[in-house]
């Protein structure tokens, strides 16, 4: 695991994590970066053609029916059922609940490895965006734990989440963001040669 690979993971995890976790108003600089052509040249994963296709989606911040803020509210907050819930335990728990067994397993793993993501409210640690930011922290501070975090706690459900988000987001920016995340997580898996844990998926 060389320094450049870790830097690539850290940078891309921070950008994507913030875009998935925070409202657009809170990360206007990241939204501005991703909706411009500049990001693609330096993004370390995917072909130029793949990034160009994704870039066209990310450039659309308003549709006839919805603003970017409204799409974020619908996809990540509610009040109605989310088309693709961003919490790992919804996918991995038979009851499709937040704070399920897989969340508790992640929390135990974090405590054992002295990882604290400093949540400001009582919320599950296995939110997709939070977990990406955790990946960045681990890549920077404890890279020997990176494979375990990805193989056991993120990758077993992440691609299912991203596939469903792509299919049901109905807003170009978030479709593109899901595609970029999928491309990037595939790049992490390949560069680190991760053997992903086989876990049953319960959310459909």
CSV table of N, CA, C and O in Angstrom, one decimal, residues 41-94:
chain,number,residue,atom,x,y,z
A,41,UNK,N,-10.0,15.7,-14.5
A,41,UNK,CA,-8.6,15.5,-14.9
A,41,UNK,C,-7.7,14.9,-13.8
A,41,UNK,O,-6.8,14.1,-14.0
A,42,UNK,N,-8.0,15.2,-12.5
A,42,UNK,CA,-7.2,14.8,-11.4
A,42,UNK,C,-7.8,13.6,-10.7
A,42,UNK,O,-7.2,13.0,-9.8
A,43,UNK,N,-9.0,13.2,-11.0
A,43,UNK,CA,-9.6,12.0,-10.3
A,43,UNK,C,-8.9,10.8,-10.7
A,43,UNK,O,-8.8,10.4,-11.9
A,44,UNK,N,-8.4,10.0,-9.7
A,44,UNK,CA,-7.5,8.9,-10.1
A,44,UNK,C,-8.2,7.6,-10.5
A,44,UNK,O,-7.5,6.6,-10.8
A,45,UNK,N,-9.5,7.6,-10.5
A,45,UNK,CA,-10.2,6.3,-10.9
A,45,UNK,C,-11.1,6.5,-12.1
A,45,UNK,O,-11.7,7.6,-12.2
A,46,UNK,N,-11.1,5.5,-12.9
A,46,UNK,CA,-12.0,5.5,-14.1
A,46,UNK,C,-11.3,6.1,-15.3
A,46,UNK,O,-10.3,6.8,-15.3
A,47,UNK,N,-11.9,5.8,-16.5
A,47,UNK,CA,-11.4,6.3,-17.8
A,47,UNK,C,-11.9,7.7,-18.0
A,47,UNK,O,-12.8,8.1,-17.4
A,48,UNK,N,-11.2,8.3,-19.0
A,48,UNK,CA,-11.6,9.7,-19.3
A,48,UNK,C,-13.1,9.7,-19.8
A,48,UNK,O,-13.9,10.6,-19.5
A,49,UNK,N,-13.4,8.6,-20.6
A,49,UNK,CA,-14.8,8.5,-21.1
A,49,UNK,C,-15.8,8.3,-20.0
A,49,UNK,O,-16.9,9.0,-20.0
A,50,UNK,N,-15.5,7.5,-19.0
A,50,UNK,CA,-16.4,7.3,-17.9
A,50,UNK,C,-16.6,8.6,-17.1
A,50,UNK,O,-17.7,9.0,-16.7
A,51,UNK,N,-15.5,9.3,-16.9
A,51,UNK,CA,-15.6,10.5,-16.1
A,51,UNK,C,-16.3,11.6,-16.9
A,51,UNK,O,-17.0,12.5,-16.3
A,52,UNK,N,-16.2,11.6,-18.2
A,52,UNK,CA,-16.9,12.6,-19.0
A,52,UNK,C,-18.4,12.4,-18.9
A,52,UNK,O,-19.2,13.3,-18.8
A,53,UNK,N,-18.8,11.1,-19.0
A,53,UNK,CA,-20.2,10.8,-18.9
A,53,UNK,C,-20.8,11.2,-17.5
A,53,UNK,O,-21.9,11.8,-17.4
A,54,UNK,N,-20.0,10.9,-16.5
A,54,UNK,CA,-20.4,11.2,-15.1
A,54,UNK,C,-20.5,12.7,-15.0
A,54,UNK,O,-21.4,13.3,-14.4
A,55,UNK,N,-19.5,13.4,-15.5
A,55,UNK,CA,-19.4,14.9,-15.4
A,55,UNK,C,-20.7,15.6,-16.0
A,55,UNK,O,-21.1,16.6,-15.5
A,56,UNK,N,-21.2,15.0,-17.1
A,56,UNK,CA,-22.5,15.6,-17.7
A,56,UNK,C,-23.6,15.5,-16.7
A,56,UNK,O,-24.5,16.4,-16.6
A,57,UNK,N,-23.7,14.5,-15.9
A,57,UNK,CA,-24.7,14.3,-14.9
A,57,UNK,C,-24.5,15.3,-13.7
A,57,UNK,O,-25.4,16.0,-13.3
A,58,UNK,N,-23.3,15.4,-13.3
A,58,UNK,CA,-22.9,16.2,-12.1
A,58,UNK,C,-23.1,17.7,-12.4
A,58,UNK,O,-23.3,18.5,-11.5
A,59,UNK,N,-23.1,18.1,-13.7
A,59,UNK,CA,-23.3,19.5,-14.1
A,59,UNK,C,-24.7,20.0,-13.9
A,59,UNK,O,-25.0,21.2,-14.0
A,60,UNK,N,-25.7,19.0,-13.8
A,60,UNK,CA,-27.1,19.4,-13.7
A,60,UNK,C,-27.5,19.6,-12.3
A,60,UNK,O,-27.7,18.6,-11.5
A,61,UNK,N,-27.7,20.9,-11.9
A,61,UNK,CA,-28.0,21.2,-10.5
A,61,UNK,C,-29.5,21.6,-10.3
A,61,UNK,O,-29.9,22.0,-9.2
A,62,UNK,N,-30.2,21.6,-11.4
A,62,UNK,CA,-31.6,22.1,-11.3
A,62,UNK,C,-32.3,21.4,-12.5
A,62,UNK,O,-31.8,21.3,-13.6
A,63,UNK,N,-33.5,20.8,-12.2
A,63,UNK,CA,-34.4,20.3,-13.2
A,63,UNK,C,-35.7,21.1,-13.2
A,63,UNK,O,-35.9,22.0,-12.4
A,64,UNK,N,-36.5,20.7,-14.2
A,64,UNK,CA,-37.8,21.4,-14.2
A,64,UNK,C,-38.7,21.2,-13.0
A,64,UNK,O,-39.5,22.1,-12.6
A,65,UNK,N,-38.4,20.1,-12.3
A,65,UNK,CA,-39.3,19.8,-11.1
A,65,UNK,C,-38.6,20.0,-9.8
A,65,UNK,O,-39.3,20.0,-8.8
A,66,UNK,N,-37.3,20.2,-9.7
A,66,UNK,CA,-36.6,20.1,-8.4
A,66,UNK,C,-35.3,20.8,-8.4
A,66,UNK,O,-34.6,20.8,-9.4
A,67,UNK,N,-35.0,21.4,-7.3
A,67,UNK,CA,-33.7,22.0,-7.1
A,67,UNK,C,-32.7,21.0,-6.5
A,67,UNK,O,-33.2,19.9,-6.0
A,68,UNK,N,-31.4,21.3,-6.4
A,68,UNK,CA,-30.5,20.4,-5.8
A,68,UNK,C,-30.8,20.2,-4.3
A,68,UNK,O,-30.8,19.0,-3.8
A,69,UNK,N,-31.2,21.2,-3.6
A,69,UNK,CA,-31.5,21.1,-2.2
A,69,UNK,C,-32.7,20.3,-2.0
A,69,UNK,O,-32.8,19.5,-1.0
A,70,UNK,N,-33.7,20.4,-2.9
A,70,UNK,CA,-34.9,19.6,-2.7
A,70,UNK,C,-34.6,18.1,-3.0
A,70,UNK,O,-35.2,17.3,-2.3
A,71,UNK,N,-33.8,17.9,-4.0
A,71,UNK,CA,-33.4,16.5,-4.2
A,71,UNK,C,-32.7,15.9,-3.1
A,71,UNK,O,-32.9,14.7,-2.7
A,72,UNK,N,-31.8,16.6,-2.4
A,72,UNK,CA,-31.0,16.1,-1.3
A,72,UNK,C,-32.0,15.8,-0.1
A,72,UNK,O,-31.9,14.8,0.5
A,73,UNK,N,-33.0,16.7,0.1
A,73,UNK,CA,-34.0,16.5,1.1
A,73,UNK,C,-34.8,15.2,0.9
A,73,UNK,O,-35.0,14.3,1.7
A,74,UNK,N,-35.2,15.0,-0.4
A,74,UNK,CA,-36.0,13.8,-0.8
A,74,UNK,C,-35.1,12.5,-0.6
A,74,UNK,O,-35.7,11.5,-0.2
A,75,UNK,N,-33.9,12.6,-1.0
A,75,UNK,CA,-33.1,11.4,-1.1
A,75,UNK,C,-32.4,11.0,0.2
A,75,UNK,O,-32.1,9.8,0.5
A,76,UNK,N,-32.2,12.0,1.1
A,76,UNK,CA,-31.4,11.7,2.3
A,76,UNK,C,-32.1,12.0,3.6
A,76,UNK,O,-31.6,11.5,4.7
A,77,UNK,N,-33.1,12.8,3.6
A,77,UNK,CA,-33.7,13.2,4.8
A,77,UNK,C,-35.2,12.8,5.0
A,77,UNK,O,-35.6,12.2,6.0
A,78,UNK,N,-36.0,12.9,4.0
A,78,UNK,CA,-37.4,12.6,4.1
A,78,UNK,C,-38.2,13.8,3.9
A,78,UNK,O,-37.8,14.8,3.4
A,79,UNK,N,-39.5,13.8,4.4
A,79,UNK,CA,-40.1,12.9,5.4
A,79,UNK,C,-40.6,11.6,4.8
A,79,UNK,O,-41.0,10.7,5.6
A,80,UNK,N,-40.7,11.5,3.5
A,80,UNK,CA,-41.2,10.2,2.9
A,80,UNK,C,-40.1,9.2,2.9
A,80,UNK,O,-38.9,9.4,3.1
A,81,UNK,N,-40.5,7.9,2.6
A,81,UNK,CA,-39.5,6.8,2.5
A,81,UNK,C,-38.4,7.1,1.5
A,81,UNK,O,-38.7,7.6,0.4
A,82,UNK,N,-37.2,6.9,1.9
A,82,UNK,CA,-36.1,7.2,1.0
A,82,UNK,C,-35.9,6.1,0.0
A,82,UNK,O,-36.0,4.9,0.3
A,83,UNK,N,-35.7,6.4,-1.3
A,83,UNK,CA,-35.7,5.4,-2.3
A,83,UNK,C,-34.4,4.5,-2.2
A,83,UNK,O,-34.5,3.4,-2.6
A,84,UNK,N,-33.4,5.0,-1.6
A,84,UNK,CA,-32.2,4.2,-1.3
A,84,UNK,C,-31.6,4.7,0.0
A,84,UNK,O,-30.7,5.6,0.0
A,85,UNK,N,-31.9,4.1,1.1
A,85,UNK,CA,-31.5,4.5,2.4
A,85,UNK,C,-30.0,4.4,2.6
A,85,UNK,O,-29.4,3.4,2.2
A,86,UNK,N,-29.3,5.5,3.1
A,86,UNK,CA,-27.8,5.5,3.1
A,86,UNK,C,-27.2,4.9,4.3
A,86,UNK,O,-26.0,5.1,4.5
A,87,UNK,N,-27.9,4.1,5.1
A,87,UNK,CA,-27.4,3.5,6.3
A,87,UNK,C,-27.1,2.0,6.1
A,87,UNK,O,-28.0,1.3,5.7
A,88,UNK,N,-26.0,1.5,6.4
A,88,UNK,CA,-25.6,0.1,6.2
A,88,UNK,C,-26.6,-0.9,6.8
A,88,UNK,O,-26.9,-1.9,6.2
A,89,UNK,N,-27.0,-0.6,8.0
A,89,UNK,CA,-27.9,-1.6,8.7
A,89,UNK,C,-29.2,-1.8,8.1
A,89,UNK,O,-29.8,-2.8,8.2
A,90,UNK,N,-29.7,-0.8,7.3
A,90,UNK,CA,-31.0,-0.9,6.6
A,90,UNK,C,-30.8,-2.0,5.6
A,90,UNK,O,-31.7,-2.8,5.3
A,91,UNK,N,-29.6,-2.2,5.0
A,91,UNK,CA,-29.3,-3.2,4.0
A,91,UNK,C,-29.0,-4.5,4.6
A,91,UNK,O,-29.3,-5.6,4.0
A,92,UNK,N,-28.4,-4.5,5.8
A,92,UNK,CA,-27.8,-5.7,6.3
A,92,UNK,C,-28.6,-6.3,7.5
A,92,UNK,O,-28.3,-7.4,7.9
A,93,UNK,N,-29.7,-5.6,7.9
A,93,UNK,CA,-30.5,-6.1,9.0
A,93,UNK,C,-31.8,-6.7,8.5
A,93,UNK,O,-32.4,-6.0,7.6
A,94,UNK,N,-32.2,-7.8,9.0
A,94,UNK,CA,-33.5,-8.4,8.5
A,94,UNK,C,-34.7,-7.5,8.6
A,94,UNK,O,-35.6,-7.5,7.8
